[in-house]
CSV table of C-alpha atoms in Angstrom, one decimal:
chain,number,residue,atom,x,y,z
A,44,MET,CA,-148.4,40.0,107.8
A,45,THR,CA,-147.5,36.5,108.9
A,46,GLU,CA,-146.1,35.8,112.4
A,47,SER,CA,-144.4,32.6,113.3
A,48,PRO,CA,-145.7,31.1,116.5
A,49,ALA,CA,-143.2,31.0,119.4
A,50,VAL,CA,-142.4,27.6,120.8
A,51,PRO,CA,-142.0,27.5,124.6
A,52,ALA,CA,-138.4,26.8,125.1
A,53,ARG,CA,-136.9,24.9,128.0
A,54,PRO,CA,-136.5,27.0,131.2
A,55,LEU,CA,-133.4,29.2,131.1
A,56,PRO,CA,-131.2,29.7,134.2
A,57,GLY,CA,-133.4,31.4,136.8
A,58,GLU,CA,-136.6,30.0,135.4
A,59,ARG,CA,-138.5,26.9,136.5
A,60,ASP,CA,-141.5,24.8,135.3
A,61,LEU,CA,-144.0,23.3,137.7
A,62,VAL,CA,-146.9,21.1,136.8
A,63,VAL,CA,-150.1,21.9,138.8
A,64,ASP,CA,-153.0,19.6,138.2
A,65,GLY,CA,-151.7,18.8,134.7
A,66,VAL,CA,-151.0,22.4,133.7
A,67,ARG,CA,-147.4,23.5,133.4
A,68,TRP,CA,-146.5,26.9,134.9
A,69,ARG,CA,-143.3,28.8,133.9
A,70,SER,CA,-141.7,31.1,136.5
A,71,ARG,CA,-138.6,33.3,136.8
A,72,GLU,CA,-137.1,33.4,140.2
A,73,ALA,CA,-134.5,35.0,142.5
A,74,ILE,CA,-133.2,33.2,145.6
A,75,GLY,CA,-133.6,35.0,148.8
A,76,GLN,CA,-132.0,34.9,152.2
A,77,GLY,CA,-133.6,33.9,155.5
A,78,SER,CA,-137.0,32.5,156.1
A,79,LEU,CA,-139.3,35.5,155.4
A,80,ASP,CA,-142.4,35.0,153.3
A,81,PRO,CA,-141.6,34.9,149.6
A,82,VAL,CA,-142.8,37.6,147.2
A,83,LEU,CA,-145.0,36.3,144.4
A,84,TYR,CA,-145.4,38.6,141.3
A,85,VAL,CA,-148.4,38.4,139.0
A,86,HIS,CA,-148.5,40.1,135.6
A,87,GLY,CA,-151.4,41.7,133.8
A,88,PHE,CA,-153.3,41.3,130.6
A,89,LEU,CA,-151.3,39.9,127.6
A,90,SER,CA,-148.2,40.3,129.8
A,91,SER,CA,-145.8,37.8,131.3
A,92,SER,CA,-143.2,37.3,134.0
A,93,THR,CA,-140.7,39.4,132.0
A,94,THR,CA,-142.5,42.5,133.1
A,95,TRP,CA,-140.8,42.0,136.6
A,96,LYS,CA,-137.3,41.2,135.4
A,97,LYS,CA,-135.8,44.6,136.2
A,98,VAL,CA,-137.1,44.6,139.8
A,99,LEU,CA,-137.3,41.0,140.8
A,100,VAL,CA,-134.2,41.2,143.0
A,101,ALA,CA,-134.1,44.8,144.0
A,102,ALA,CA,-137.8,45.1,145.0
A,103,SER,CA,-137.9,41.9,147.0
A,104,ALA,CA,-135.8,43.0,150.0
A,105,SER,CA,-133.6,39.8,150.1
A,106,ARG,CA,-136.7,37.6,150.1
A,107,MET,CA,-137.2,34.8,147.7
A,108,ALA,CA,-139.0,36.2,144.6
A,109,ILE,CA,-141.1,34.2,142.1
A,110,ALA,CA,-142.7,35.8,139.0
A,111,VAL,CA,-145.2,33.5,137.4
A,112,ASP,CA,-146.6,33.2,133.9
A,113,LEU,CA,-150.2,32.6,134.5
A,114,PRO,CA,-151.8,29.8,132.5
A,115,GLY,CA,-152.7,31.2,129.1
A,116,SER,CA,-149.8,33.7,129.2
A,117,GLY,CA,-146.0,33.8,128.8
A,118,TYR,CA,-144.6,30.3,128.4
A,119,SER,CA,-147.0,28.5,130.6
A,120,ASP,CA,-149.6,26.0,129.2
A,121,ARG,CA,-152.8,27.2,127.6
A,122,PRO,CA,-155.3,24.4,128.3
A,123,TRP,CA,-158.9,24.6,127.0
A,124,PRO,CA,-161.5,24.5,128.4
A,125,TYR,CA,-160.1,26.3,131.5
A,126,ASP,CA,-161.2,29.1,133.8
A,127,TYR,CA,-159.2,32.1,132.7
A,128,THR,CA,-161.4,34.7,134.5
A,129,VAL,CA,-159.9,36.8,137.3
A,130,TYR,CA,-161.7,34.6,139.9
A,131,GLY,CA,-160.6,31.4,138.2
A,132,GLN,CA,-157.0,32.6,138.0
A,133,ALA,CA,-157.0,33.6,141.7
A,134,GLN,CA,-158.0,30.0,142.6
A,135,HIS,CA,-155.4,28.6,140.2
A,136,LEU,CA,-152.8,30.9,141.9
A,137,LEU,CA,-153.7,29.6,145.3
A,138,ARG,CA,-153.4,26.1,144.1
A,139,TYR,CA,-150.0,26.8,142.6
A,140,MET,CA,-148.9,28.1,146.0
A,141,GLU,CA,-150.2,24.9,147.6
A,142,VAL,CA,-148.4,22.6,145.2
A,143,ARG,CA,-145.2,24.7,145.4
A,144,GLY,CA,-145.3,24.5,149.2
A,145,LEU,CA,-145.8,28.3,149.7
A,146,SER,CA,-147.9,28.5,152.8
A,147,ARG,CA,-147.8,32.3,152.9
A,148,VAL,CA,-146.6,35.0,150.5
A,149,VAL,CA,-146.6,38.7,149.7
A,150,LEU,CA,-148.5,39.2,146.5
A,151,VAL,CA,-147.6,41.9,144.0
A,152,GLY,CA,-150.0,42.3,141.0
A,153,ASN,CA,-150.0,44.7,138.1
A,154,SER,CA,-153.2,45.7,136.1
A,155,LEU,CA,-155.5,42.6,135.7
A,156,GLY,CA,-153.0,40.7,137.8
A,157,GLY,CA,-153.7,43.1,140.6
A,158,ALA,CA,-157.4,42.1,140.5
A,159,ILE,CA,-156.3,38.4,140.7
A,160,CYS,CA,-154.3,39.3,143.8
A,161,GLU,CA,-157.2,41.1,145.4
A,162,VAL,CA,-159.4,38.1,145.0
A,163,ALA,CA,-156.8,35.8,146.5
A,164,ALA,CA,-156.2,38.1,149.5
A,165,ALA,CA,-159.9,38.5,150.2
A,166,ALA,CA,-160.5,34.7,149.9
A,167,HIS,CA,-157.5,33.6,152.0
A,168,PRO,CA,-156.1,36.3,154.2
A,169,ASP,CA,-154.2,33.7,156.1
A,170,ARG,CA,-152.1,32.9,153.0
A,171,VAL,CA,-151.3,36.5,152.1
A,172,ALA,CA,-148.8,38.4,154.4
A,173,GLY,CA,-148.8,41.6,152.3
A,174,LEU,CA,-150.4,43.0,149.1
A,175,VAL,CA,-148.9,45.4,146.6
A,176,LEU,CA,-151.4,46.6,143.9
A,177,VAL,CA,-149.6,48.2,140.9
A,178,ASP,CA,-151.9,50.2,138.6
A,179,ALA,CA,-154.4,47.5,139.4
A,180,ALA,CA,-157.9,46.8,138.1
A,181,SER,CA,-160.6,46.4,140.7
A,182,PRO,CA,-164.5,46.2,140.8
A,183,TYR,CA,-164.4,50.0,141.0
A,184,THR,CA,-162.3,50.5,137.8
A,185,SER,CA,-163.7,52.5,134.9
A,186,ILE,CA,-163.2,50.2,132.0
A,187,PRO,CA,-161.1,51.9,129.2
A,188,ILE,CA,-162.7,52.1,125.8
A,189,GLY,CA,-160.3,49.6,124.2
A,190,PHE,CA,-161.2,47.0,126.9
A,191,ARG,CA,-164.9,47.7,126.4
A,192,THR,CA,-164.4,46.6,122.8
A,193,LEU,CA,-162.6,43.5,123.8
A,194,ARG,CA,-165.5,42.6,126.1
A,195,THR,CA,-167.9,42.8,123.2
A,196,PRO,CA,-168.6,39.5,121.4
A,197,LEU,CA,-167.1,39.3,117.8
A,198,LEU,CA,-165.6,42.8,118.1
A,199,GLY,CA,-163.2,41.5,120.8
A,200,GLU,CA,-162.2,38.5,118.6
A,201,LEU,CA,-161.6,40.8,115.7
A,202,GLN,CA,-159.6,43.3,117.8
A,203,LEU,CA,-157.2,40.6,119.0
A,204,GLU,CA,-157.0,39.0,115.5
A,205,LEU,CA,-155.7,42.3,114.3
A,206,LEU,CA,-153.1,42.5,117.1
A,207,VAL,CA,-149.7,42.3,115.3
A,208,ARG,CA,-146.2,43.4,116.5
A,209,PRO,CA,-146.5,47.0,115.3
A,210,VAL,CA,-149.8,47.4,117.1
A,211,MET,CA,-148.2,46.0,120.3
A,212,GLU,CA,-145.3,48.4,119.9
A,213,PHE,CA,-147.6,51.4,119.5
A,214,THR,CA,-149.7,50.4,122.5
A,215,LEU,CA,-146.5,50.1,124.7
A,216,ARG,CA,-145.2,53.5,123.5
A,217,HIS,CA,-148.4,55.5,123.6
A,218,ARG,CA,-150.7,53.8,126.1
A,219,LEU,CA,-148.7,51.8,128.6
A,220,TYR,CA,-145.5,53.9,129.0
A,221,ALA,CA,-145.4,57.6,129.9
A,222,LYS,CA,-142.2,58.1,127.9
A,223,PRO,CA,-142.3,56.4,124.5
A,224,GLU,CA,-138.5,56.5,124.1
A,225,ARG,CA,-138.1,54.1,127.0
A,226,VAL,CA,-139.7,51.3,124.9
A,227,THR,CA,-136.7,49.4,123.5
A,228,PRO,CA,-136.7,46.5,120.9
A,229,GLU,CA,-136.2,44.2,123.9
A,230,THR,CA,-139.3,45.5,125.5
A,231,VAL,CA,-141.4,44.9,122.4
A,232,GLU,CA,-139.9,41.4,122.0
A,233,ASP,CA,-140.7,40.5,125.7
A,234,TRP,CA,-144.3,41.5,125.2
A,235,TRP,CA,-144.8,40.2,121.6
A,236,ARG,CA,-143.3,36.7,121.6
A,237,PRO,CA,-145.6,35.1,124.1
A,238,VAL,CA,-148.6,36.5,122.2
A,239,THR,CA,-147.6,34.3,119.3
A,240,VAL,CA,-148.0,31.1,121.3
A,241,PRO,CA,-151.3,29.4,120.1
A,242,GLY,CA,-154.1,29.9,122.6
A,243,THR,CA,-153.0,33.2,124.0
A,244,ARG,CA,-155.7,35.4,122.5
A,245,ARG,CA,-158.5,33.0,123.4
A,246,ALA,CA,-157.3,33.0,127.0
A,247,ALA,CA,-156.8,36.8,127.1
A,248,LEU,CA,-160.4,37.3,125.9
A,249,ALA,CA,-161.8,35.1,128.7
A,250,ALA,CA,-159.8,37.0,131.2
A,251,VAL,CA,-160.8,40.5,130.1
A,252,ARG,CA,-164.5,39.4,130.0
A,253,THR,CA,-164.6,38.7,133.7
A,254,ASP,CA,-167.8,40.0,135.2
A,255,PRO,CA,-166.7,42.5,137.9
A,256,GLN,CA,-169.9,41.8,139.8
A,257,ALA,CA,-169.2,38.0,139.9
A,258,GLY,CA,-168.1,36.4,143.1
A,259,GLU,CA,-167.8,38.9,145.9
A,260,GLY,CA,-168.1,41.7,143.3
A,261,ILE,CA,-168.3,45.2,144.8
A,262,ARG,CA,-167.7,43.9,148.4
A,263,LEU,CA,-164.4,42.3,147.5
A,264,LEU,CA,-162.1,45.1,148.6
A,265,GLU,CA,-163.9,45.5,152.0
A,266,ARG,CA,-162.9,41.9,152.8
A,267,ILE,CA,-159.2,42.6,152.4
A,268,ARG,CA,-157.5,43.0,155.8
A,269,THR,CA,-153.9,42.4,154.5
A,270,PRO,CA,-151.4,45.2,154.8
A,271,THR,CA,-151.6,46.9,151.4
A,272,LEU,CA,-149.5,49.3,149.3
A,273,VAL,CA,-151.3,50.7,146.2
A,274,LEU,CA,-148.6,51.8,143.8
A,275,TRP,CA,-149.4,53.9,140.7
A,276,GLY,CA,-147.6,55.5,137.7
A,277,LYS,CA,-148.4,59.2,138.1
A,278,ASP,CA,-148.8,59.5,134.3
A,279,ASP,CA,-150.8,56.3,133.7
A,280,ALA,CA,-152.9,56.9,130.6
A,281,LEU,CA,-154.8,53.7,130.9
A,282,LEU,CA,-156.0,53.9,134.5
A,283,SER,CA,-155.8,57.3,136.1
A,284,PRO,CA,-154.1,57.8,139.4
A,285,SER,CA,-157.5,58.8,140.8
A,286,GLU,CA,-158.5,55.2,140.3
A,287,GLY,CA,-155.5,54.2,142.5
A,288,LEU,CA,-156.5,56.6,145.2
A,289,THR,CA,-160.0,55.3,145.2
A,290,LEU,CA,-158.7,51.8,145.4
A,291,SER,CA,-156.5,52.6,148.4
A,292,GLN,CA,-159.5,54.2,150.2
A,293,LYS,CA,-161.6,51.1,149.8
A,294,ILE,CA,-159.0,48.8,151.5
A,295,GLU,CA,-158.7,49.3,155.2
A,296,GLY,CA,-155.3,50.8,156.1
A,297,ALA,CA,-153.9,50.8,152.6
A,298,ARG,CA,-151.2,53.3,151.6
A,299,PHE,CA,-151.1,55.1,148.2
A,300,VAL,CA,-147.9,56.0,146.4
A,301,ALA,CA,-147.6,57.6,143.0
A,302,ILE,CA,-144.4,57.2,141.0
A,303,PRO,CA,-143.6,60.3,138.9
A,304,ARG,CA,-142.8,60.1,135.2
A,305,ALA,CA,-144.2,56.5,134.9
A,306,GLY,CA,-147.2,55.1,133.2
A,307,HIS,CA,-149.1,51.8,133.6
A,308,LEU,CA,-146.0,49.7,134.0
A,309,PRO,CA,-143.8,51.5,136.7
A,310,GLN,CA,-141.9,48.2,137.3
A,311,GLU,CA,-140.6,48.5,133.7
A,312,GLU,CA,-140.4,52.2,133.2
A,313,ALA,CA,-139.2,53.4,136.6
A,314,PRO,CA,-137.6,50.3,138.2
A,315,ASP,CA,-135.5,52.0,140.7
A,316,GLU,CA,-138.4,54.0,142.2
A,317,PHE,CA,-140.6,51.0,142.1
A,318,ALA,CA,-138.0,48.8,143.9
A,319,ARG,CA,-137.5,51.4,146.6
A,320,SER,CA,-141.2,51.7,147.3
A,321,VAL,CA,-141.9,47.9,147.4
A,322,SER,CA,-138.7,47.0,149.3
A,323,GLY,CA,-139.6,49.7,151.8
A,324,PHE,CA,-143.1,48.3,152.2
A,325,LEU,CA,-141.6,44.8,152.8
A,326,GLN,CA,-139.2,46.1,155.4
A,327,ASP,CA,-142.1,47.8,157.2
A,328,LEU,CA,-143.9,44.4,157.2
A,329,GLU,CA,-141.0,42.8,159.0
A,330,ALA,CA,-141.3,45.4,161.8
A,331,LYS,CA,-145.0,44.8,162.3
A,332,PRO,CA,-146.4,41.9,164.4
A,333,ARG,CA,-147.7,39.1,162.2
A,334,ARG,CA,-151.5,38.9,161.9
A,335,PRO,CA,-153.1,35.6,162.8
């Protein structure tokens, strides 16, 4: 089966390109009201900013909302060599904030993007006003079997080489969503097209092969002092809700919420419930005194 590579198009209305140290980042955005800290959304493995499109406005409680395509994903650049590990992407994200003029944000991260947000919040608590971890990976995560294969040299390369559109659709229906019928042709297109941009698979392998003991490793979560909401799909078949509960217990003061009838991507599958939980968390942040 031959797939034609997607060519990154010019930004559409509501999208923006920003060059950071020679690397172009694509983002989709919603304009907010007032001067509250913006909300910065970070997608997960082989995903893109489209994963947030149903909730970008409703979840952000009238704040400015920015969903980025991390380098190596979506329609951002895929430089090589480049540090695509979780720790590297966290540093790139902080640098993006600096170039963009975002002194302080609320970070919302899903899956591997959640791990990136954890690293950023632990490293620079002064730059993160709040943290929402959505079915997020962490140093305590039990690595699913499919990801263990990806982390294995040669087997991982073969596994991604065999990733074609029908495999992506099957994964969405039977691993990432709780209700297969909720996966539409538009959903599959959103996920599949960026994968066909040359360099995506190489970057994805570097990301998933991050050593969880690198950097702060197991002490990472203990360093997070940012107000945190851990949000989980109650029917997540990839990372069990028990993983989310453990994650919330490792972060001081974190709150855990499970969204019923949702899998690994509650922002896509249960957008109304997701938006209510996140916007409520943001409104609570406004009522709390700002930490130094």
